[in-house]
Tab-separated table of C-alpha atoms in Angstrom:
chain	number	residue	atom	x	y	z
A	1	UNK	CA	12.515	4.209	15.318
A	2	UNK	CA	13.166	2.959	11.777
A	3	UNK	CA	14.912	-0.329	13.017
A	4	UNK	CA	13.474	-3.839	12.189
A	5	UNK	CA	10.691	-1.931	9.821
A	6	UNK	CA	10.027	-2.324	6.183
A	7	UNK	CA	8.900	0.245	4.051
A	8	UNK	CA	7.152	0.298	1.141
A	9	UNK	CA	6.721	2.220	-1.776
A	10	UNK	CA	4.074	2.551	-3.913
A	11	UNK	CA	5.071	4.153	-7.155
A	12	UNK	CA	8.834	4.392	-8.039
A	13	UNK	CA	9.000	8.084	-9.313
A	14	UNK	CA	11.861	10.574	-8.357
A	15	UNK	CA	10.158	11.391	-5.041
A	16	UNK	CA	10.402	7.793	-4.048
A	17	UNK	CA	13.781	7.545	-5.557
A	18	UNK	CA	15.050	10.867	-3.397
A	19	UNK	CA	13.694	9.348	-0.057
A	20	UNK	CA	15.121	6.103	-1.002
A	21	UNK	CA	18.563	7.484	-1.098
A	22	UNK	CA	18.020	9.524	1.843
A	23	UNK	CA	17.273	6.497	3.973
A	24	UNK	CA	20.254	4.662	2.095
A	25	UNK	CA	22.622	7.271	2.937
A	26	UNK	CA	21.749	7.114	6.707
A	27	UNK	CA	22.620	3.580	6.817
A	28	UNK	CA	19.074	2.200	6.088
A	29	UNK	CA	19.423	-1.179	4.317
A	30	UNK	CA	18.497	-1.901	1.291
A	31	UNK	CA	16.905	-5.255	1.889
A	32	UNK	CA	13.908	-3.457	4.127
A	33	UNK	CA	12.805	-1.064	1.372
A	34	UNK	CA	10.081	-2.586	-1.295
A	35	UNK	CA	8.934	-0.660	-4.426
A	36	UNK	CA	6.148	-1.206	-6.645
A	37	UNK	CA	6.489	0.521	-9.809
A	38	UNK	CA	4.188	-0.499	-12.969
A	39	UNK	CA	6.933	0.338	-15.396
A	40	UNK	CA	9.681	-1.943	-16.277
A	41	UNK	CA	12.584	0.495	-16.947
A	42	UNK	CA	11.778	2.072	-13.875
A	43	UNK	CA	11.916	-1.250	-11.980
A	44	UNK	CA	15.457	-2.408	-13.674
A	45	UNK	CA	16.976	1.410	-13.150
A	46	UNK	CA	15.834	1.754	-8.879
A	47	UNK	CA	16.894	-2.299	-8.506
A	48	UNK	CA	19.806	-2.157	-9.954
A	49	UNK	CA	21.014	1.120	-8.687
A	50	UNK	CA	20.099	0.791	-5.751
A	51	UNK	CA	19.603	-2.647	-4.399
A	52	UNK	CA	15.991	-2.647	-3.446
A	53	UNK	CA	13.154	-4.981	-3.643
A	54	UNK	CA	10.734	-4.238	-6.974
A	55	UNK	CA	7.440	-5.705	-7.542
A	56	UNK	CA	4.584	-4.353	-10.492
A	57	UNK	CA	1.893	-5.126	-7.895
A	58	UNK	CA	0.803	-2.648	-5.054
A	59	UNK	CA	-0.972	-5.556	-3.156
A	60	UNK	CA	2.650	-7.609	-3.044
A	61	UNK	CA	4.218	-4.492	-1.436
A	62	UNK	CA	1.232	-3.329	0.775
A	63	UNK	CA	0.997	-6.920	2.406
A	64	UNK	CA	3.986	-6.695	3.872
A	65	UNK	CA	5.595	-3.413	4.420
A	66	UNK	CA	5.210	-2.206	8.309
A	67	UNK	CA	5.057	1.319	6.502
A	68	UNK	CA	3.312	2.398	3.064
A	69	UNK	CA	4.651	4.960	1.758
A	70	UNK	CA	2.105	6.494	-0.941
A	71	UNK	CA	4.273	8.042	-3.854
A	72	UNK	CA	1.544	8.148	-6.983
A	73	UNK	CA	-0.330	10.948	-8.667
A	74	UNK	CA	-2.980	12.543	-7.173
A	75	UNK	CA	-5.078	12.322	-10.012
A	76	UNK	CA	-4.729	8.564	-9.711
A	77	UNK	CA	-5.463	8.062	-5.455
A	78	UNK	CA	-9.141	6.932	-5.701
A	79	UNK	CA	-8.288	3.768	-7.700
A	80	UNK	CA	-4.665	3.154	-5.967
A	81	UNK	CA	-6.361	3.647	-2.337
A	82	UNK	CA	-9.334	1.555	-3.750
A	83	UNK	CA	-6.762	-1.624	-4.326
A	84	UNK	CA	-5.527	-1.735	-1.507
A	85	UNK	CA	-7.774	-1.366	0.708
A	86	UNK	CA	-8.286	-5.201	1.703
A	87	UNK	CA	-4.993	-5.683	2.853
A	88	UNK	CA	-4.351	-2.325	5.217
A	89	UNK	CA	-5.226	-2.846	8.702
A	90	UNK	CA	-4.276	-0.263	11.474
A	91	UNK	CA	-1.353	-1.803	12.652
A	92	UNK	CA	-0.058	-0.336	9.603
A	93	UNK	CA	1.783	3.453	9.178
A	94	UNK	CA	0.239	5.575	5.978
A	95	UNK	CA	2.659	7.863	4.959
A	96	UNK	CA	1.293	9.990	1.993
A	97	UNK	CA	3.100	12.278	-0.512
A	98	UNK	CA	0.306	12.395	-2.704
A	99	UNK	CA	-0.351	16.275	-2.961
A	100	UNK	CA	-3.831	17.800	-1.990
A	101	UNK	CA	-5.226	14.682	-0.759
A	102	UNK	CA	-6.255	14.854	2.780
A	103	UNK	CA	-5.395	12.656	5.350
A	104	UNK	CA	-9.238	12.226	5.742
A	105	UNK	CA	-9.823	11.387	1.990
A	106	UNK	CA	-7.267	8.589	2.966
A	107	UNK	CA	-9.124	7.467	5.555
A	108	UNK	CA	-12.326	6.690	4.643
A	109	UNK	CA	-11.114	5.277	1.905
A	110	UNK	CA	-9.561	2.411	3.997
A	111	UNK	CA	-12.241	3.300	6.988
A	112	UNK	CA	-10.654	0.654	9.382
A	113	UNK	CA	-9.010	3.155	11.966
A	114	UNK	CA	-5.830	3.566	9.286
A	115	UNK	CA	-3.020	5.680	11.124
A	116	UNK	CA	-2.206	7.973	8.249
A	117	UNK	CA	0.730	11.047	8.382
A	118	UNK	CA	0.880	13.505	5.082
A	119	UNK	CA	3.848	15.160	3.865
A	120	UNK	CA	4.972	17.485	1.474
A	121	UNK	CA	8.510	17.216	0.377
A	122	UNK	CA	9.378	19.285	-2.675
A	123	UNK	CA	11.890	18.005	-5.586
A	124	UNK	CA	15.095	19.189	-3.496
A	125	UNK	CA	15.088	16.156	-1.522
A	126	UNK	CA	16.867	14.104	-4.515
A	127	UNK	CA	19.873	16.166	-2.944
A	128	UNK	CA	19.008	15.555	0.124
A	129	UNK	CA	18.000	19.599	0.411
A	130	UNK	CA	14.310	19.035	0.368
A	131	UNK	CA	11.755	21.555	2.503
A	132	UNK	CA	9.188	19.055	4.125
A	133	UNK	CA	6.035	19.654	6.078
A	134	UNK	CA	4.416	16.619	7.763
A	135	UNK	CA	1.017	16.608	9.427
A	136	UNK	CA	-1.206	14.088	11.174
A	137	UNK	CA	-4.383	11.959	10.369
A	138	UNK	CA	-6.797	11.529	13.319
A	139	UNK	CA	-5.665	8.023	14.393
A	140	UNK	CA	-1.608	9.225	14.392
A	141	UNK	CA	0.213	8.878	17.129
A	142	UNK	CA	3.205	10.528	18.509
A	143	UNK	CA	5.358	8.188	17.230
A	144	UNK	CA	4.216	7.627	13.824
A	145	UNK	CA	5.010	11.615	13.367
A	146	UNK	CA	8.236	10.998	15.015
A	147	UNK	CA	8.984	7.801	12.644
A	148	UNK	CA	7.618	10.082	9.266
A	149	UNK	CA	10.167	12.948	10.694
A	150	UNK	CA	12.761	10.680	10.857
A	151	UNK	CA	12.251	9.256	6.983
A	152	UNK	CA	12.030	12.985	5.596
A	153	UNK	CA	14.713	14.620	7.421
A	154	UNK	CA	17.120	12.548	5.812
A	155	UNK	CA	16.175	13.975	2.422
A	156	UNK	CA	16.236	18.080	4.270
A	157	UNK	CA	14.303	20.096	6.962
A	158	UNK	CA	11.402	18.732	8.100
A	159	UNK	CA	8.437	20.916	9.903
A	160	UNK	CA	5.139	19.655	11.527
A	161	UNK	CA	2.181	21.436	10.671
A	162	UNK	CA	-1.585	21.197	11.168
A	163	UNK	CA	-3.338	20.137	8.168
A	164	UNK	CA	-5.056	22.831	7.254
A	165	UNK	CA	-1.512	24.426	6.478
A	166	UNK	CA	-1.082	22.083	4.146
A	167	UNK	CA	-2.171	23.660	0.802
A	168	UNK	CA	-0.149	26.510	1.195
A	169	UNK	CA	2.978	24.392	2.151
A	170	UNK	CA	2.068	23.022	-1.673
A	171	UNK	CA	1.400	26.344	-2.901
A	172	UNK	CA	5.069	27.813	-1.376
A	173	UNK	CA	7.800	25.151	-1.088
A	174	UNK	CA	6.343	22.295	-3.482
A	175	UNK	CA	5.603	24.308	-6.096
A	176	UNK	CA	8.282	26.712	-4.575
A	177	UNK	CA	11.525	25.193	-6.696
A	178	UNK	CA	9.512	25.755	-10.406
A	179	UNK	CA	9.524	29.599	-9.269
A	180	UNK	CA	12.709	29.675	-8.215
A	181	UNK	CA	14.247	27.608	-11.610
A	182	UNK	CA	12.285	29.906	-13.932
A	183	UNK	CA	13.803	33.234	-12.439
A	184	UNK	CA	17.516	31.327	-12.554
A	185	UNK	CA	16.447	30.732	-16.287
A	186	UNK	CA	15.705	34.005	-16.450
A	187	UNK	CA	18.868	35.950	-15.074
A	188	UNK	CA	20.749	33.626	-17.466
A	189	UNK	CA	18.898	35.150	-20.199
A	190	UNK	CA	19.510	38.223	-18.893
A	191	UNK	CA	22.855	37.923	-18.548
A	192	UNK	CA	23.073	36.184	-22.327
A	193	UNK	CA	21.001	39.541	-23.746
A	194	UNK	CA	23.867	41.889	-22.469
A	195	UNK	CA	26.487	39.719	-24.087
A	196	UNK	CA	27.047	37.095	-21.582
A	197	UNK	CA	27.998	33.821	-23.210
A	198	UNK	CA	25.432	31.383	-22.140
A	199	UNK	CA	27.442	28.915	-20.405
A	200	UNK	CA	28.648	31.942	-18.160
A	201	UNK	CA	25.334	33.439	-17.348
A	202	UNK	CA	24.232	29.953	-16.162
A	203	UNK	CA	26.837	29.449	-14.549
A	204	UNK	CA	26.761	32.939	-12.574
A	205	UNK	CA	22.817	32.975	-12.501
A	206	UNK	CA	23.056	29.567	-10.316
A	207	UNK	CA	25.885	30.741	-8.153
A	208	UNK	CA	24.336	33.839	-7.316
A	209	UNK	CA	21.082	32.025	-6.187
A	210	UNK	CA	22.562	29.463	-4.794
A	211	UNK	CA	24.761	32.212	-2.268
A	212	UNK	CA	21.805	33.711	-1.477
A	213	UNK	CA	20.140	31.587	-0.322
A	214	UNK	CA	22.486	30.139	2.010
A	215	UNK	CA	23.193	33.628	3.425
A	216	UNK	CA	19.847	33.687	4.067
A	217	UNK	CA	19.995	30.313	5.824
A	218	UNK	CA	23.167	30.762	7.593
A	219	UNK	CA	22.600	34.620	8.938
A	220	UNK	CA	19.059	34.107	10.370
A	221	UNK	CA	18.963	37.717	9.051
A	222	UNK	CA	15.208	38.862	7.675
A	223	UNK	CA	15.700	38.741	3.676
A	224	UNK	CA	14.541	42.435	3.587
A	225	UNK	CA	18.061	43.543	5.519
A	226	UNK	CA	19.753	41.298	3.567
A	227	UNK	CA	18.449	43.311	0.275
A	228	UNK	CA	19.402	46.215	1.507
A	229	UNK	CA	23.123	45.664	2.267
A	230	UNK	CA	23.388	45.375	-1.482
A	231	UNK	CA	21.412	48.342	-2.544
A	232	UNK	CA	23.665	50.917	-2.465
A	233	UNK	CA	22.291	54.634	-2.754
A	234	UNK	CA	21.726	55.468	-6.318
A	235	UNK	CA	23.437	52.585	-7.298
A	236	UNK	CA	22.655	49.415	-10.273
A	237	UNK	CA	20.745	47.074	-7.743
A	238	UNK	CA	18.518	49.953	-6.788
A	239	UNK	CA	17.952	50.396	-10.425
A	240	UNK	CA	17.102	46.572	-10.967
A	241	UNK	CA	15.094	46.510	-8.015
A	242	UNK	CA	12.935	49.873	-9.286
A	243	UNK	CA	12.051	47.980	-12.126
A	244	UNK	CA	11.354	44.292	-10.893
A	245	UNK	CA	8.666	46.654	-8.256
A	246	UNK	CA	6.952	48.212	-11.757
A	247	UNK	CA	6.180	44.618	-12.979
A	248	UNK	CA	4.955	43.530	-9.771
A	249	UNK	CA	7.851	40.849	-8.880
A	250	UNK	CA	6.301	40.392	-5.641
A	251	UNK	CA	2.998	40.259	-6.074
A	252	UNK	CA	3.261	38.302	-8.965
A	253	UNK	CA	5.062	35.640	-6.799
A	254	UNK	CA	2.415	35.838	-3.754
A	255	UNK	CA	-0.102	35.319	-6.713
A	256	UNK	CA	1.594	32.387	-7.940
A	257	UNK	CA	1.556	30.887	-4.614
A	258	UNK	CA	-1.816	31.828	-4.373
A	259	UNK	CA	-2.473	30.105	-7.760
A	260	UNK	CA	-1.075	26.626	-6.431
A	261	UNK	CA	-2.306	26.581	-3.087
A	262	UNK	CA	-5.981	26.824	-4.624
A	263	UNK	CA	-4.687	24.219	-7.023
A	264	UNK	CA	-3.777	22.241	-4.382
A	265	UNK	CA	-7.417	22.772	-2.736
A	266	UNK	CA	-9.246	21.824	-5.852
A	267	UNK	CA	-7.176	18.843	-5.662
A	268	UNK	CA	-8.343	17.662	-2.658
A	269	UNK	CA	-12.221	18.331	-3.119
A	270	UNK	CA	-12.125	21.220	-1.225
C-alpha cells in the first residue's frame, strides 16, 4: 500500500528516526521519505545517515508528502497543527504520534474532512521491537489503518484499538520501557550491593530481563505460571518475591500506569 507514496515527517526526533529505519529496512526508498526538523545537527545527522530529504520548514514537507506523519511534542501541537493548516486537504493521510492528542483535537484543527489515524509506538521501535497501538479518526478509512499498520509494523507489533484505549496504551507500553529500565537499573544495583562488579550485574540484570521476556512471548504461557516454575518451595525467589509483595511491587506498577494514563488525559484536554 506504501508504493508510489511519500511520507513526511514533521519533526526529526528518535521516533521519526526509528520509523525511518523501519521503512528503510523493508526496502522503502529513501528518496520518498521528507523530514522537517528545525535543528541543523539533526538535519546533517538523519541526511547523511540515512539518505533522506531534510527541510527546516513544515509547510515545504506538508505540501507535498501523500502522508504526514506528525512526530513533535505534544506540548507544541496547537501551533504546529495551526501552520499547517492551509496546505492539508483530505486527500491527505494524518498519521499522529503526538501523545494524548486526540484524533478529534486534530481535526478541528484542520476542520476540512482531514483523514487522521493515531498511534502510539513506544521507544523500542529504534530496534525495530516497538509495541504500537493505532486507532482511527472519524473520516479514516479502511485503508488508511491498513497503510498506518503497515508503516508501524516494520518498527514491532502493531494492534488496532478504539480511541478511547488510547491513554492507557500511553500509560502501559509508552511509558511502559521507563518502568521496565529503572527496575533493570535496579537489579544491577542489587547485584553491585552484594558484591557484584558492576559491569557483571548489568550485564546479568539485562540478560535476565531480556529472557524473560521472550519466554513470555514465545510460550503464550500466563506470566503468573511462568513465576511459579521458578519459585521453588521455601526457596530464594520465594524469599525475593515475599518482599517485593511488602513494598507493593505490583501495585506500585498499576499506580504508575495509572499515573501516566491520567497524564496522558490531561494532555489531551480531557
Amino acid at each position: 500500500m506504501l508504493d508510489g507514496k511519500t511520507i513526511g515527517f514533521i519533526g526529526g526526533g528518535n521516533m521519526a528516526e526509528a520509523i525511518i529505519k523501519g521503512l528503510l529496512a523493508g526496502g522503502f526508498s529513501p528518496a520518498a521519505i521528507m523530514v522537517a526538523e528545525p535543528t541543523p545537527f539533526r538535519r546533517e545527522f538523519l541526511t547523511s545517515t540515512y539518505g533522506v530529504e531534510l527541510h527546516e520548514e513544515n509547510l515545504d514537507i506538508a505540501r507535498r508528502a501523500d502522508i504526514l506523519l506528525l512526530a513533535v511534542k505534544p506540548q507544541v501541537a496547537a501551533s504546529v497543527l495551526a501552520g499547517l493548516e492551509q496546505v492539508i486537504s483530505p486527500d491527505k493521510l494524518i498519521i499522529s504520534i503526538m501523545a494524548g492528542i486526540s484524533t478529534g483535537f486534530i481535526e478541528e484543527s484542520f476542520n476540512n474532512g482531514a483523514r487522521v489515524v493515531r498511534v502510539m509506538p513506544n521507544t523500542p521501535a529504534l530496534i525495530q521491537a516497538a509495541a504500537t497501538a493505532i486507532c482511527p479518526g472519524r473520516k479514516a478509512t479502511q485503508q488508511d489503518l491498513e497503510i498506518a499498520r503497515e508503516i508501524f509494523s516494520r518498527v514491532g507489533t502493531v494492534v488496532t484499538l478504539a480511541e478511547k484505549q488510547m491513554d492507557a496504551v500511553t500509560g502501559l507500553s509508552g511509558s511502559g520501557p521507563g518502568y521496565v529500565f529503572a527496575f533493570i537499573e535496579a537489579l544491577a544495583d542489587a547485584g553491585v550491593k552484594n558484591g557484584l562488579p558492576r559491569d557483571v550485574a548489568a550485564q546479568l540484570a539485562v540478560q535476565t530481563v531480556v529472557g524473560s521476556a521472550r519466554m513470555a512471548a514465545e510460550t503464550g504461557e500466563h506470566p503468573a505460571l511462568l513465576r511459579e516454575k521458578v519459585t521453588s518451595p521455601g526457596g530464594t525467589t520465594i524469599a525475593g518475591l515475599h518482599t517485593l509483595e511488602n513494598g507493593r511491587f505490583r501495585g506500585l506498577i498499576m499506580d504508575a500506569v495509572d499515573s501516566a494514563s491520567q497524564r496522558s488525559k490531561e494532555l489531551s484536554g480531557k
